[in-house]
Tab-separated table of C-alpha atoms in Angstrom:
chain	number	residue	atom	x	y	z
A	1	MET	CA	72.542	128.820	112.599
A	2	VAL	CA	73.459	132.050	110.839
A	3	THR	CA	72.339	135.158	112.762
A	4	GLU	CA	70.091	137.744	111.092
A	5	GLU	CA	72.720	140.446	111.656
A	6	ALA	CA	75.221	138.517	109.527
A	7	LEU	CA	72.889	138.176	106.570
A	8	PRO	CA	72.193	140.664	103.757
A	9	ALA	CA	68.905	142.591	103.603
A	10	PRO	CA	66.024	140.193	102.904
A	11	LYS	CA	64.170	140.148	99.601
A	12	VAL	CA	60.906	138.592	98.476
A	13	GLY	CA	61.009	135.219	96.778
A	14	LEU	CA	58.244	133.101	95.275
A	15	VAL	CA	58.267	129.299	95.271
A	16	SER	CA	55.698	127.508	93.112
A	17	HIS	CA	55.298	123.770	93.416
A	18	PHE	CA	52.819	120.897	93.248
A	19	LYS	CA	51.743	118.900	96.259
A	20	THR	CA	49.114	116.186	96.506
A	21	ILE	CA	46.221	117.331	98.710
A	22	ASN	CA	43.183	115.087	99.234
A	23	GLY	CA	44.299	112.928	96.305
A	24	TRP	CA	44.864	115.807	93.849
A	25	PRO	CA	48.219	117.229	92.672
A	26	THR	CA	47.669	120.895	93.529
A	27	ASN	CA	49.615	123.980	92.454
A	28	LEU	CA	50.699	125.938	95.533
A	29	ILE	CA	52.690	129.136	95.912
A	30	SER	CA	54.701	130.399	98.866
A	31	ILE	CA	55.872	134.014	99.031
A	32	ASP	CA	58.397	134.808	101.742
A	33	TYR	CA	61.231	137.114	102.611
A	34	PHE	CA	64.605	135.411	102.258
A	35	TYR	CA	67.800	136.677	103.837
A	36	LYS	CA	69.714	135.589	100.751
A	37	GLY	CA	67.032	137.235	98.642
A	38	ASP	CA	66.689	134.373	96.191
A	39	ALA	CA	64.163	131.537	96.292
A	40	ASP	CA	66.619	129.347	94.375
A	41	ASP	CA	69.260	129.898	97.058
A	42	PHE	CA	66.670	129.029	99.705
A	43	GLU	CA	65.659	125.798	97.997
A	44	SER	CA	69.250	124.662	97.519
A	45	SER	CA	70.462	125.535	101.033
A	46	SER	CA	71.078	122.747	103.492
A	47	SER	CA	69.331	124.645	106.296
A	48	PRO	CA	66.338	126.472	104.747
A	49	SER	CA	65.018	127.951	108.003
A	50	SER	CA	68.356	129.721	108.470
A	51	TYR	CA	67.624	131.878	105.446
A	52	LYS	CA	63.839	132.371	105.446
A	53	CYS	CA	62.479	135.268	107.509
A	54	LYS	CA	60.007	134.221	110.170
A	55	PRO	CA	56.527	135.566	109.304
A	56	ASN	CA	54.306	136.810	112.109
A	57	ILE	CA	51.345	137.259	109.768
A	58	ILE	CA	50.504	134.871	106.911
A	59	LEU	CA	48.097	135.806	104.131
A	60	LEU	CA	46.118	132.837	102.814
A	61	PHE	CA	44.832	133.424	99.292
A	62	ILE	CA	41.958	131.457	97.744
A	63	PRO	CA	41.201	132.332	94.095
A	64	GLY	CA	37.919	132.292	92.228
A	65	ASN	CA	36.744	129.666	89.727
A	66	PRO	CA	38.607	128.702	87.557
A	67	GLY	CA	40.902	128.275	90.514
A	68	LEU	CA	44.339	128.870	89.034
A	69	ILE	CA	46.818	130.490	91.400
A	70	GLU	CA	49.145	131.329	88.486
A	71	TRP	CA	46.871	134.175	87.415
A	72	TYR	CA	47.432	135.969	90.717
A	73	SER	CA	51.061	135.236	91.622
A	74	ASP	CA	52.602	138.488	90.337
A	75	THR	CA	49.953	140.572	92.118
A	76	LEU	CA	50.442	138.662	95.367
A	77	VAL	CA	54.219	139.104	95.227
A	78	LYS	CA	53.736	142.885	94.961
A	79	ILE	CA	51.460	142.870	98.017
A	80	ILE	CA	54.069	141.090	100.166
A	81	GLU	CA	56.851	143.333	98.829
A	82	GLN	CA	54.949	146.398	99.982
A	83	LEU	CA	53.865	144.938	103.331
A	84	GLY	CA	57.439	144.202	104.332
A	85	VAL	CA	59.308	141.727	106.500
A	86	GLY	CA	57.096	139.868	108.946
A	87	TYR	CA	54.524	138.989	106.306
A	88	ALA	CA	54.305	135.913	104.080
A	89	LEU	CA	51.670	134.505	101.731
A	90	ARG	CA	50.427	131.069	100.776
A	91	GLY	CA	48.161	130.493	97.796
A	92	ILE	CA	46.388	127.467	96.359
A	93	SER	CA	44.756	126.358	93.112
A	94	TYR	CA	41.533	124.360	93.096
A	95	ALA	CA	41.609	120.579	93.019
A	96	GLY	CA	41.391	119.515	89.368
A	97	HIS	CA	42.208	122.956	87.950
A	98	GLY	CA	45.257	123.201	85.735
A	99	ALA	CA	46.634	121.346	82.727
A	100	GLY	CA	47.640	117.695	82.388
A	101	ASP	CA	45.930	114.421	83.305
A	102	SER	CA	47.581	114.223	86.713
A	103	VAL	CA	46.065	117.600	87.635
A	104	THR	CA	42.631	117.379	85.985
A	105	GLY	CA	41.931	113.645	86.203
A	106	SER	CA	42.195	111.124	83.371
A	107	ALA	CA	39.691	110.608	80.574
A	108	ASP	CA	38.555	107.314	82.139
A	109	GLU	CA	38.028	108.929	85.543
A	110	HIS	CA	35.953	111.678	83.974
A	111	LYS	CA	33.843	109.297	81.906
A	112	GLN	CA	33.176	106.892	84.758
A	113	SER	CA	32.366	109.616	87.317
A	114	PHE	CA	30.283	111.876	85.089
A	115	VAL	CA	28.040	108.995	84.045
A	116	ASN	CA	27.625	107.864	87.677
A	117	ALA	CA	27.714	111.342	89.232
A	118	SER	CA	24.584	110.780	91.318
A	119	GLU	CA	25.955	107.600	92.922
A	120	GLN	CA	29.573	108.486	93.806
A	121	GLN	CA	30.115	105.218	95.626
A	122	ASP	CA	33.381	104.019	94.132
A	123	ALA	CA	36.873	105.391	94.752
A	124	VAL	CA	37.114	107.140	91.386
A	125	SER	CA	33.833	108.992	91.867
A	126	ALA	CA	34.875	109.928	95.395
A	127	LYS	CA	38.090	111.384	94.018
A	128	MET	CA	36.315	113.387	91.324
A	129	SER	CA	33.831	114.764	93.867
A	130	VAL	CA	36.733	116.647	95.484
A	131	SER	CA	37.104	118.634	92.263
A	132	TRP	CA	33.456	118.755	91.191
A	133	THR	CA	31.660	119.745	94.400
A	134	ILE	CA	31.684	122.703	96.760
A	135	GLU	CA	32.044	120.341	99.720
A	136	GLY	CA	35.038	118.654	98.082
A	137	GLN	CA	36.796	121.941	97.332
A	138	LEU	CA	36.089	123.167	100.862
A	139	LYS	CA	37.679	120.062	102.423
A	140	HIS	CA	40.587	120.471	100.007
A	141	LYS	CA	41.197	124.034	101.282
A	142	MET	CA	40.846	122.910	104.916
A	143	SER	CA	43.589	120.331	104.423
A	144	TRP	CA	45.786	122.974	102.807
A	145	VAL	CA	45.351	125.441	105.689
A	146	ASP	CA	46.253	122.697	108.165
A	147	GLU	CA	49.403	121.971	106.167
A	148	VAL	CA	50.368	125.664	106.083
A	149	ILE	CA	50.142	125.879	109.877
A	150	GLU	CA	52.055	122.623	110.355
A	151	GLU	CA	54.736	123.877	107.949
A	152	TRP	CA	55.151	127.041	110.047
A	153	LYS	CA	55.410	125.004	113.240
A	154	ALA	CA	58.057	122.744	111.737
A	155	GLU	CA	60.181	125.646	110.520
A	156	PHE	CA	59.879	128.223	113.272
A	157	LYS	CA	58.137	126.971	116.412
A	158	SER	CA	60.059	125.178	119.133
A	159	SER	CA	58.166	122.744	121.307
A	160	ALA	CA	58.672	125.057	124.291
A	161	GLN	CA	56.677	127.886	122.757
A	162	PRO	CA	53.005	128.318	123.723
A	163	THR	CA	50.178	127.923	121.227
A	164	GLU	CA	49.584	131.686	121.257
A	165	ASP	CA	52.835	132.121	119.326
A	166	LEU	CA	51.235	130.764	116.159
A	167	PRO	CA	51.160	133.343	113.350
A	168	ARG	CA	48.106	135.488	112.828
A	169	LEU	CA	46.248	134.893	109.586
A	170	ILE	CA	44.684	137.149	106.972
A	171	PHE	CA	42.329	135.446	104.527
A	172	LEU	CA	42.408	137.063	101.088
A	173	SER	CA	40.011	135.802	98.426
A	174	HIS	CA	38.563	136.534	95.012
A	175	SER	CA	35.059	135.703	93.735
A	176	PHE	CA	33.960	132.183	94.785
A	177	GLY	CA	37.065	131.921	96.929
A	178	ALA	CA	35.227	134.215	99.359
A	179	TYR	CA	32.482	131.623	99.836
A	180	LEU	CA	35.065	128.931	100.548
A	181	ALA	CA	36.982	131.151	102.983
A	182	GLN	CA	33.809	132.179	104.785
A	183	HIS	CA	32.559	128.621	105.285
A	184	LEU	CA	36.001	127.319	106.179
A	185	LEU	CA	36.231	129.841	109.030
A	186	LEU	CA	32.693	129.160	110.241
A	187	SER	CA	33.409	125.432	110.425
A	188	ARG	CA	36.708	125.911	112.294
A	189	PRO	CA	36.253	128.190	115.344
A	190	ALA	CA	39.900	127.828	116.386
A	191	LEU	CA	41.009	128.978	112.939
A	192	LEU	CA	38.664	131.954	113.115
A	193	GLN	CA	40.208	132.913	116.450
A	194	GLN	CA	43.644	132.836	114.812
A	195	THR	CA	42.433	135.047	111.938
A	196	GLN	CA	43.156	138.757	112.203
A	197	GLN	CA	41.334	139.957	109.106
A	198	ILE	CA	39.354	138.865	106.035
A	199	ILE	CA	39.561	140.619	102.672
A	200	HIS	CA	37.192	139.644	99.854
A	201	LEU	CA	37.683	140.863	96.290
A	202	MET	CA	34.370	140.887	94.379
A	203	PRO	CA	32.946	138.025	96.479
A	204	PHE	CA	30.640	135.486	94.851
A	205	ILE	CA	28.853	134.458	98.058
A	206	ARG	CA	25.264	134.611	96.759
A	207	PHE	CA	23.682	134.026	93.354
A	208	ASP	CA	21.372	136.879	92.476
A	209	PRO	CA	22.348	138.457	89.122
A	210	PRO	CA	19.989	140.540	86.946
A	211	PRO	CA	16.819	138.572	85.969
A	212	LEU	CA	17.736	137.675	82.371
A	213	GLN	CA	21.223	136.436	83.289
A	214	LYS	CA	19.798	134.602	86.277
A	215	LEU	CA	17.233	132.762	84.136
A	216	MET	CA	19.784	131.736	81.517
A	217	LEU	CA	22.463	130.606	83.978
A	218	THR	CA	19.957	128.732	86.142
A	219	LYS	CA	18.657	126.774	83.166
A	220	LEU	CA	22.184	125.865	82.102
A	221	ALA	CA	23.128	124.832	85.627
A	222	HIS	CA	20.100	122.599	86.184
A	223	SER	CA	20.548	120.805	82.861
A	224	TYR	CA	24.286	120.306	83.355
A	225	GLU	CA	24.196	116.680	82.162
A	226	TYR	CA	23.526	118.035	78.662
A	227	THR	CA	25.080	121.494	78.706
A	228	ILE	CA	28.503	120.486	80.020
A	229	PRO	CA	29.260	117.930	77.261
A	230	MET	CA	27.939	120.386	74.672
A	231	LEU	CA	29.965	123.333	75.953
A	232	GLY	CA	33.048	121.219	76.584
A	233	ASN	CA	32.951	119.695	73.113
A	234	SER	CA	32.460	123.105	71.522
A	235	VAL	CA	35.453	124.575	73.333
A	236	TRP	CA	37.565	121.541	72.483
A	237	ALA	CA	36.526	121.587	68.811
A	238	LEU	CA	37.413	125.258	68.441
A	239	SER	CA	40.675	125.059	70.361
A	240	SER	CA	41.839	121.927	68.511
A	241	THR	CA	41.111	123.291	65.035
A	242	LEU	CA	42.021	126.969	65.348
A	243	PRO	CA	45.689	128.032	65.483
A	244	ARG	CA	46.828	129.023	68.966
A	245	LYS	CA	47.894	132.419	67.643
A	246	LEU	CA	44.376	133.105	66.356
A	247	ILE	CA	42.833	132.200	69.722
A	248	ASP	CA	45.374	134.473	71.401
A	249	ILE	CA	44.317	137.372	69.176
A	250	TYR	CA	40.647	136.665	69.931
A	251	LEU	CA	41.303	136.665	73.684
A	252	SER	CA	43.228	139.917	73.368
A	253	LYS	CA	41.081	141.917	70.946
A	254	VAL	CA	37.572	140.547	71.533
A	255	VAL	CA	37.532	139.189	75.093
A	256	GLY	CA	39.827	141.973	76.294
A	257	LEU	CA	42.503	139.924	78.060
A	258	ASP	CA	45.340	142.421	77.707
A	259	CYS	CA	47.753	140.591	80.004
A	260	ASP	CA	50.206	138.389	78.112
A	261	LYS	CA	50.732	136.019	81.036
A	262	GLY	CA	46.997	135.828	81.684
A	263	ARG	CA	46.282	134.912	78.056
A	264	LYS	CA	48.952	132.214	78.050
A	265	ILE	CA	47.475	130.613	81.170
A	266	THR	CA	43.981	130.869	79.671
A	267	LEU	CA	45.152	129.244	76.448
A	268	ASP	CA	46.864	126.419	78.312
A	269	VAL	CA	43.763	125.494	80.313
A	270	CYS	CA	40.940	126.230	77.864
A	271	THR	CA	42.501	123.876	75.344
A	272	HIS	CA	42.409	121.069	77.922
A	273	PRO	CA	38.895	119.556	77.770
A	274	ARG	CA	38.950	117.995	81.238
A	275	MET	CA	39.992	121.276	82.831
A	276	VAL	CA	37.039	122.938	81.090
A	277	ARG	CA	34.729	120.211	82.412
A	278	ASN	CA	36.022	120.552	85.987
A	279	HIS	CA	35.498	124.298	85.840
A	280	LEU	CA	31.950	123.996	84.468
A	281	ILE	CA	30.771	121.229	86.801
A	282	LEU	CA	31.898	123.149	89.865
A	283	GLY	CA	30.599	126.441	88.466
A	284	PHE	CA	27.135	125.040	87.780
A	285	GLU	CA	26.982	123.609	91.305
A	286	GLU	CA	27.840	127.059	92.628
A	287	ILE	CA	24.868	128.487	90.726
A	288	ARG	CA	22.553	125.749	92.015
A	289	GLU	CA	23.695	125.825	95.634
A	290	LEU	CA	24.611	129.386	96.566
A	291	PRO	CA	21.843	131.314	98.347
A	292	GLU	CA	19.987	134.157	96.669
A	293	LEU	CA	19.796	136.238	99.837
A	294	PRO	CA	22.765	137.547	101.838
A	295	ASN	CA	24.030	135.224	104.543
A	296	ASP	CA	23.722	137.736	107.379
A	297	VAL	CA	24.250	134.935	109.910
A	298	ALA	CA	27.716	134.195	108.514
A	299	LEU	CA	28.671	137.878	108.398
A	300	ARG	CA	27.400	138.427	111.929
A	301	LEU	CA	29.183	135.401	113.440
A	302	ILE	CA	32.488	136.199	111.743
A	303	GLY	CA	32.144	139.891	112.632
A	304	LYS	CA	32.135	139.056	116.334
A	305	THR	CA	35.710	137.799	116.005
A	306	CYS	CA	37.413	139.628	113.151
A	307	PRO	CA	36.691	142.328	110.553
A	308	THR	CA	35.797	141.744	106.912
A	309	SER	CA	36.683	144.186	104.133
A	310	ILE	CA	34.943	143.759	100.776
A	311	LEU	CA	35.869	145.303	97.425
A	312	PHE	CA	33.143	145.684	94.777
A	313	CYS	CA	33.826	146.617	91.177
A	314	GLY	CA	32.105	148.612	88.457
A	315	CYS	CA	30.576	147.354	85.214
A	316	PRO	CA	27.654	144.926	85.344
A	317	ASP	CA	29.051	142.206	87.630
A	318	GLN	CA	26.728	139.218	87.705
A	319	TRP	CA	28.728	137.471	90.421
A	320	ALA	CA	29.130	140.366	92.882
A	321	PRO	CA	26.734	143.089	91.702
A	322	LEU	CA	26.496	146.508	93.291
A	323	SER	CA	23.119	145.534	94.777
A	324	HIS	CA	24.956	143.081	97.051
A	325	MET	CA	27.014	145.918	98.505
A	326	GLU	CA	23.878	147.986	98.991
A	327	LYS	CA	22.218	145.104	100.861
A	328	ILE	CA	25.225	144.669	103.146
A	329	ASN	CA	25.199	148.390	103.917
A	330	GLU	CA	21.480	148.165	104.640
A	331	LEU	CA	22.080	145.321	107.105
A	332	LYS	CA	24.788	147.417	108.752
A	333	SER	CA	22.476	150.427	109.061
A	334	LYS	CA	19.934	148.229	110.849
A	335	ALA	CA	22.666	146.902	113.180
A	336	ILE	CA	21.996	143.346	111.965
A	337	ILE	CA	25.699	142.938	111.080
A	338	SER	CA	28.813	144.831	112.080
A	339	ASN	CA	32.559	144.857	111.552
A	340	VAL	CA	32.097	144.768	107.764
A	341	GLN	CA	33.342	147.457	105.399
A	342	CYS	CA	32.463	147.742	101.701
A	343	VAL	CA	34.487	149.740	99.162
A	344	TYR	CA	33.411	150.409	95.572
A	345	MET	CA	35.835	151.050	92.685
A	346	GLU	CA	34.045	151.789	89.459
A	347	GLU	CA	37.165	151.435	87.305
A	348	LEU	CA	37.562	147.738	88.140
A	349	THR	CA	35.957	144.623	86.645
A	350	HIS	CA	35.459	141.167	88.134
A	351	ASP	CA	38.356	139.745	86.079
A	352	PHE	CA	40.748	142.486	87.219
A	353	VAL	CA	43.656	140.074	87.476
A	354	VAL	CA	44.082	139.835	83.676
A	355	HIS	CA	43.974	143.627	83.192
A	356	PRO	CA	47.345	145.165	84.140
A	357	GLU	CA	45.892	148.638	84.657
A	358	MET	CA	43.565	147.315	87.381
A	359	ILE	CA	46.215	145.571	89.459
A	360	GLU	CA	47.581	148.598	91.311
A	361	PRO	CA	44.166	149.808	92.609
A	362	VAL	CA	43.466	146.306	93.975
A	363	ILE	CA	46.907	146.138	95.584
A	364	GLY	CA	46.314	149.580	97.060
A	365	PHE	CA	42.994	148.469	98.540
A	366	CYS	CA	44.548	145.390	100.148
A	367	LEU	CA	47.479	147.344	101.578
A	368	ASP	CA	45.212	150.050	102.960
A	369	GLN	CA	42.983	147.504	104.692
A	370	ILE	CA	45.957	145.689	106.238
A	371	LYS	CA	48.135	148.668	107.184
A	372	HIS	CA	45.346	151.049	108.187
A	373	PRO	CA	42.477	148.860	109.426
A	374	LYS	CA	39.280	150.820	109.971
A	375	LEU	CA	37.476	147.974	111.692
A	376	LEU	CA	37.959	146.262	115.038
A	377	SER	CA	39.904	143.049	115.554
A	378	SER	CA	40.570	141.299	118.835
A	379	LYS	CA	43.992	140.231	117.504
A	380	LEU	CA	45.414	143.729	116.955
């Protein structure tokens, strides 16, 4: 094996690939430091572990819905670049979120499962439930985390090393990804013990928007059998008849997506009707199932083991409104919860990832929380 002293200075490399998890081809990303400085060199080498730097801390990133890791990859690379050697990151898309039949499910699978959604007894319906339900997506993320840890063991851990040598984990999430991360950790005590820190970006962990939005979204969510075909057909009709360039201009000038890469990804997925359906079915279940009140039990149990840092944004945010931060601070003042810190940045919006000018403040927040933790952790 080549010694570290004989290798050039390491550089960050990103590897994006698909792997089948719980029956679904899933887009994954790995961000590591490589001694040869090039992910292509790493992939083509005969002894990959000779060239990849061993991470002591792994960030696990779970995106919001729509769960497309591609939107975040550039931002996540910058975070690892600024954290330095010793850190790595793994990120995952949602089951069923992407483009292409192999990723989103075939037309027959969608038709058969949507019609028989309440039964879910056959294999096809069971497969679609992984993409369409909170429980399915949660199990999907659990399997992924297990694979990340097994991958680390295979590459860096000799059988003689004790269990305590496993890497420490930092869970990083956006929007509904926070709900998945929170419940994953609560259901896996050993994983929570291995976790050093949790960072939520605009977490959608409870559904309590302003009254008018709440009424409208609740009605749509509870009549999903009718609204999803209607919305899906409308999106498909527009995207199949309008020139791609015209939709791109609309996304840029009207919707405000001023990131070229973000618009391309949005165009690719919004013109795929089964991706739109997967996104809506899961999103409407989120609205129906998420609690209206803060889950102080979850925050309290997690806070006993590791700290949670939460970033809230400005603008009217129906998924993580400012009132949620105020409620968390109220619970802290009453000593009901602890080890939770909230930060508010008025210049940000919930969809920060497609606005280039908002990326650096979010990166700065994450780096500050990791490098200069203000809360207690038993793993530090």
